[in-house]
Coordinates of N, CA, C and O in Angstrom, one line a residue:
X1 N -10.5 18.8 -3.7 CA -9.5 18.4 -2.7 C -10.0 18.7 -1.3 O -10.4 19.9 -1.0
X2 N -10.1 17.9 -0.5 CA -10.3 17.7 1.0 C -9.4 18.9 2.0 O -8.2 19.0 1.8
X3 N -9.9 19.7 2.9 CA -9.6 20.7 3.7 C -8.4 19.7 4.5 O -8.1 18.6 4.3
X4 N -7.9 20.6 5.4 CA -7.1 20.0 6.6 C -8.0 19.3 7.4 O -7.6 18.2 8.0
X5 N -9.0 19.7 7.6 CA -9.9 18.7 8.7 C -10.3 17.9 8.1 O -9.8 16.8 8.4
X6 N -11.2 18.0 7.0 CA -11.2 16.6 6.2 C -10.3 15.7 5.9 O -10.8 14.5 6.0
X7 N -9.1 15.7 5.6 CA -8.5 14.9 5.9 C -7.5 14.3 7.2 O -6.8 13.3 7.2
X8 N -7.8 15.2 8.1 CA -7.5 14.6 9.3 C -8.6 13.8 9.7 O -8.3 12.7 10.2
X9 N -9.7 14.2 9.5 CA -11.1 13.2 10.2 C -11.3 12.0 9.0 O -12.4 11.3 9.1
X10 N -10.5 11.8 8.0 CA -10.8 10.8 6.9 C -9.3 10.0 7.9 O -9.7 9.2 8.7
X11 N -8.5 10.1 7.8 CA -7.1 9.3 8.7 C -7.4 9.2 10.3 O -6.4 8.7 10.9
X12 N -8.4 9.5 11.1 CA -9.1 8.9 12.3 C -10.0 8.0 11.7 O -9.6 6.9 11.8
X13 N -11.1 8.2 11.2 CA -11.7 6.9 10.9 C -11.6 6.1 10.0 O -12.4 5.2 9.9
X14 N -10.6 6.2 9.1 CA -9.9 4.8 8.7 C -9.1 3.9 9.8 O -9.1 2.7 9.7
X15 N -8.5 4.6 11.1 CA -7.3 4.0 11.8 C -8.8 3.6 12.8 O -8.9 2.5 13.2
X16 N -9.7 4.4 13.1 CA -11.1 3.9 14.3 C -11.4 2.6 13.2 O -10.7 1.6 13.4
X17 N -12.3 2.5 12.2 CA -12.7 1.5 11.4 C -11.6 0.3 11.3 O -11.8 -0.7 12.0
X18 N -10.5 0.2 10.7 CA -9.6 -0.8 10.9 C -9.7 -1.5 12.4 O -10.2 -2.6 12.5
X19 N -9.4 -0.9 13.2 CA -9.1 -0.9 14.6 C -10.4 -2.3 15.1 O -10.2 -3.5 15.3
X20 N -12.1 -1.4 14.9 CA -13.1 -2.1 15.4 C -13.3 -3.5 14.3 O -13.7 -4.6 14.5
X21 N -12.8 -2.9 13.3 CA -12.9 -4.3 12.4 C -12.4 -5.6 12.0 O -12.9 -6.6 11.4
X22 N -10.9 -5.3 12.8 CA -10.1 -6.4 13.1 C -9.9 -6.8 14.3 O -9.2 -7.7 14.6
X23 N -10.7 -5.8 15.1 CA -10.7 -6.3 16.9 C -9.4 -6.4 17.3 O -9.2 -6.9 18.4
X24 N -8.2 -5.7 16.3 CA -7.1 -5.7 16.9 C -6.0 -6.6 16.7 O -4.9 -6.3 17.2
X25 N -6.3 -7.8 15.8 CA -5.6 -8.1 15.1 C -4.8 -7.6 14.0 O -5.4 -7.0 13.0
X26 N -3.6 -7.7 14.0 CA -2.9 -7.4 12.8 C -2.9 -8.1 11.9 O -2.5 -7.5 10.9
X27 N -3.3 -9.6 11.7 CA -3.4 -10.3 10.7 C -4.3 -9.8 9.6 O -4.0 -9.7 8.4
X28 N -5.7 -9.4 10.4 CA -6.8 -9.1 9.5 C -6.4 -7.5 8.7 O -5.5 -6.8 8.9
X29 N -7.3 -7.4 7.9 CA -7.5 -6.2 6.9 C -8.7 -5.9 6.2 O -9.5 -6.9 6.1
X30 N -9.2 -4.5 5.7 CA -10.1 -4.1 5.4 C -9.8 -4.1 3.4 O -8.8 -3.6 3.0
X31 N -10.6 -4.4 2.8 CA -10.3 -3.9 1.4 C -10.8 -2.4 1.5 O -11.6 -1.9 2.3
X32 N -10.0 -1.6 0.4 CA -10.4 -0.6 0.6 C -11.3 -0.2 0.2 O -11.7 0.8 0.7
X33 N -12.2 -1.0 -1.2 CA -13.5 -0.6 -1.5 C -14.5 -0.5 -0.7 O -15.5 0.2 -1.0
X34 N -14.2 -1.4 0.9 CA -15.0 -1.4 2.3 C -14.8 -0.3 2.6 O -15.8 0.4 2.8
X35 N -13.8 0.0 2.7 CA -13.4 1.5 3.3 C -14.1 2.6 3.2 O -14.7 3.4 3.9
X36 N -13.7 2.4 1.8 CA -14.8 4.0 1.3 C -16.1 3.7 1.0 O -16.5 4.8 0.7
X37 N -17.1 2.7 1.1 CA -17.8 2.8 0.9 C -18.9 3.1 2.5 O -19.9 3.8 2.7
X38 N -17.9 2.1 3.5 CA -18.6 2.7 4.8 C -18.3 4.2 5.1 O -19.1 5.2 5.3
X39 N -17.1 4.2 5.0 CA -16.7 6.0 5.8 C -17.2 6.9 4.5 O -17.0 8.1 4.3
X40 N -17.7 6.2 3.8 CA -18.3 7.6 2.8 C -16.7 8.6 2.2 O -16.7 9.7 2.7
X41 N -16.1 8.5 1.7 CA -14.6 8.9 1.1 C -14.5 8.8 -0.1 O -15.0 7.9 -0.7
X42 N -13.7 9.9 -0.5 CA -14.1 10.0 -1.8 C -12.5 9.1 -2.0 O -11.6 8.9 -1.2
X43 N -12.8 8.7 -3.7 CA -11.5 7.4 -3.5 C -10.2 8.3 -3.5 O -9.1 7.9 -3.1
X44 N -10.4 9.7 -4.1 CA -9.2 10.1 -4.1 C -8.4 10.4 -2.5 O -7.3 10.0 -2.2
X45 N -9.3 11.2 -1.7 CA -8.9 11.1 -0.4 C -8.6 10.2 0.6 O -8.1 10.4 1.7
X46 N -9.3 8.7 -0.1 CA -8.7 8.1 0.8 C -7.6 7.1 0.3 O -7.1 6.1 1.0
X47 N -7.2 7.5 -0.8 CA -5.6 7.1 -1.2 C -4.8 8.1 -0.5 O -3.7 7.7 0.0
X48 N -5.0 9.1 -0.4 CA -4.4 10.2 0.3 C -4.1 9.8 1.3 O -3.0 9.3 1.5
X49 N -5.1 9.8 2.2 CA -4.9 9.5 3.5 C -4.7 8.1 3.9 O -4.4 8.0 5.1
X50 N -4.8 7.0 3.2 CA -4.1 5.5 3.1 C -2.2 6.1 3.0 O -1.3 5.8 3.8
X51 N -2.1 6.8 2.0 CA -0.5 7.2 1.8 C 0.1 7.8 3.2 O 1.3 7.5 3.5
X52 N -0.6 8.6 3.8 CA -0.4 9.4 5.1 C 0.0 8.6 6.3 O 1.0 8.7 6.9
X53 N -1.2 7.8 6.6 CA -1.1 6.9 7.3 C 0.4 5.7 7.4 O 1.2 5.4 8.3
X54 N 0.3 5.5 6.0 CA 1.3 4.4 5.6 C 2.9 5.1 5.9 O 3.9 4.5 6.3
X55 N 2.9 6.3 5.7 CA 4.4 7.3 6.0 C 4.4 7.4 7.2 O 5.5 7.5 7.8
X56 N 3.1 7.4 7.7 CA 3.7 7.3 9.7 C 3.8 5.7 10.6 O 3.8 5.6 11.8
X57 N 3.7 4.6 9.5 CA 3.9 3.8 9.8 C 2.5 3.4 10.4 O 2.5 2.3 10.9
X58 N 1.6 3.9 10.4 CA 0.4 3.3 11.0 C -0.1 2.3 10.8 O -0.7 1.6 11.6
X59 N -0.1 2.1 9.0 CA -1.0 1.1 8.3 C 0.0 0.5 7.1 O 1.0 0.9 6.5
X60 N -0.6 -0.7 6.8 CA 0.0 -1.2 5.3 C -1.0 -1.6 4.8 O -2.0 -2.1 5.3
X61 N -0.7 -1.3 3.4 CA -1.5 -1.1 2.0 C -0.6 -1.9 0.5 O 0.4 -2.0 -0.1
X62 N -2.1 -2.6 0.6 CA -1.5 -3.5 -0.8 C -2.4 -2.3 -1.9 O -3.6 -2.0 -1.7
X63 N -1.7 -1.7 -2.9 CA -2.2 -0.8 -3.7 C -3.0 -1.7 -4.9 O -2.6 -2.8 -4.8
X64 N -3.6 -1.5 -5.5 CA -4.0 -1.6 -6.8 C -3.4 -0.6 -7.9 O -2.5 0.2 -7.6
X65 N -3.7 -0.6 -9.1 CA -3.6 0.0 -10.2 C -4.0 1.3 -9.8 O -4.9 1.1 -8.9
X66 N -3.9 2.1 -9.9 CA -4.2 3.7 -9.6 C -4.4 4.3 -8.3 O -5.3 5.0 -8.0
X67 N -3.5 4.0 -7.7 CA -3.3 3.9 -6.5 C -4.3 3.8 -5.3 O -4.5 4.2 -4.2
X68 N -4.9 2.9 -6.4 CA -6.5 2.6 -4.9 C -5.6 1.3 -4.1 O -4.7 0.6 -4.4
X69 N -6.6 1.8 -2.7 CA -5.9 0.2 -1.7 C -6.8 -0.9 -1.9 O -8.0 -0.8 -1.9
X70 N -6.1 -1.9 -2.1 CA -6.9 -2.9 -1.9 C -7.4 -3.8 -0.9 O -8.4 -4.5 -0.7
X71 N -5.8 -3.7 0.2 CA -5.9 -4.0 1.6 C -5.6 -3.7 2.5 O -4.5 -4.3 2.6
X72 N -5.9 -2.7 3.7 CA -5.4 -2.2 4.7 C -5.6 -2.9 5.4 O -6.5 -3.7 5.5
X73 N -4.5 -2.5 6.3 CA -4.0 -3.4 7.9 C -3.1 -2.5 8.6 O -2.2 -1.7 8.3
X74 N -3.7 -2.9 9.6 CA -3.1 -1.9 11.3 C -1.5 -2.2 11.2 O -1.3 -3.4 11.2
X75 N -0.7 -1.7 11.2 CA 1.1 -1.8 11.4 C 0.7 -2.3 13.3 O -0.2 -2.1 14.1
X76 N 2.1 -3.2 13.5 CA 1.6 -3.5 15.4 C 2.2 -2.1 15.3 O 3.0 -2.1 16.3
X77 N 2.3 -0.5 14.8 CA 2.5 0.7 16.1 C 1.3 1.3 16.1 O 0.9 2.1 16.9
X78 N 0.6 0.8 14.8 CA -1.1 1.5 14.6 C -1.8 1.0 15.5 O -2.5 1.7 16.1
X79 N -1.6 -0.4 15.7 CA -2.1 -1.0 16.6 C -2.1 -1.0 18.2 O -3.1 -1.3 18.9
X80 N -0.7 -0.5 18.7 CA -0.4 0.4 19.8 C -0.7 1.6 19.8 O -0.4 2.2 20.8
X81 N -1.4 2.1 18.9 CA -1.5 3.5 19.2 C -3.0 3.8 19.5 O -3.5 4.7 20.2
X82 N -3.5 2.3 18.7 CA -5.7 3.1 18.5 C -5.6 1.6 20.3 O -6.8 1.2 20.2
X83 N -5.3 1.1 21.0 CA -4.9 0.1 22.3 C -4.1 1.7 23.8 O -4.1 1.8 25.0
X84 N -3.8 2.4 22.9 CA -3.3 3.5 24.3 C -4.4 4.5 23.8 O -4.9 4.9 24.9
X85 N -5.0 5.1 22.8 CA -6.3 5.8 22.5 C -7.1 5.0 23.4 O -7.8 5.8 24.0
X86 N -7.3 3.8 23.9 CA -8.5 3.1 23.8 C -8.9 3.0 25.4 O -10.0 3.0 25.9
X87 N -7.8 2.8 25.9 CA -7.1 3.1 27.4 C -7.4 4.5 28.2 O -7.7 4.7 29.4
X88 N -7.1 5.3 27.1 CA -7.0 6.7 27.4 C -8.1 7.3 27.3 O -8.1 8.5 27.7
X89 N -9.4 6.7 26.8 CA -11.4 6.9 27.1 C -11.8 6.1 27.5 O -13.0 5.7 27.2
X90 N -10.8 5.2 28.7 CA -11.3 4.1 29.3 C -12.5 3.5 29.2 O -13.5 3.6 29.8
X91 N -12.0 2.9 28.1 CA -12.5 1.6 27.6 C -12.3 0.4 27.9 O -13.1 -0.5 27.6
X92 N -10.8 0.3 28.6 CA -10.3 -1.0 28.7 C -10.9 -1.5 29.7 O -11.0 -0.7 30.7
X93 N -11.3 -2.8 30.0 CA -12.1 -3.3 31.1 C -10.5 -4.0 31.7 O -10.5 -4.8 32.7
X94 N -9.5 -3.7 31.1 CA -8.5 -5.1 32.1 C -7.4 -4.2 33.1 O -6.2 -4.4 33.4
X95 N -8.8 -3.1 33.5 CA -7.7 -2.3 34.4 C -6.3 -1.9 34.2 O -5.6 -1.3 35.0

């Protein structure tokens, strides 16, 4: 089982990875086999932290059989949130 920081730093870069991967679109989604295979996660943690995410409304998750995700996607407040992160290490070029 994953520490408190581990899974805090596993639910940052799922919501960073989503974020750069759909450029911000809510339409798009990551499967989650993508998921774990880039961020290195073990599958159980990142059902974990797919569930976490999903209770704060960040993300939606089409599950599979054993509670693996099959497709994650930014919620528009996940999406408001990694757009005021993004602002907030000025990044944004549109002033």
């Amino acid at each position: 089982m994953a520490t408190l920081r581990e899974r805090k730093n596993y639910r940052d870069a799922i919501m960073k990875a989503l974020y750069q991967a759909t450029e911000g679109n809510r339409l798009l989604g990551i499967t989650g086999t993508k998921l774990r295979d880039d961020l290195r996660v073990p599958e159980q943690d990142l059902a974990a932290a797919c569930a976490y995410l999903v209770g704060e409304g960040l993300i939606a998750v089409d599950w599979e059989r054993g509670n693996t995700p099959a497709m994650v996607t930014l919620t528009h407040q996940g999406l408001r949130l990694m757009e005021r992160e993004e602002q907030e290490r000025g990044l944004d070029d549109s002033g």
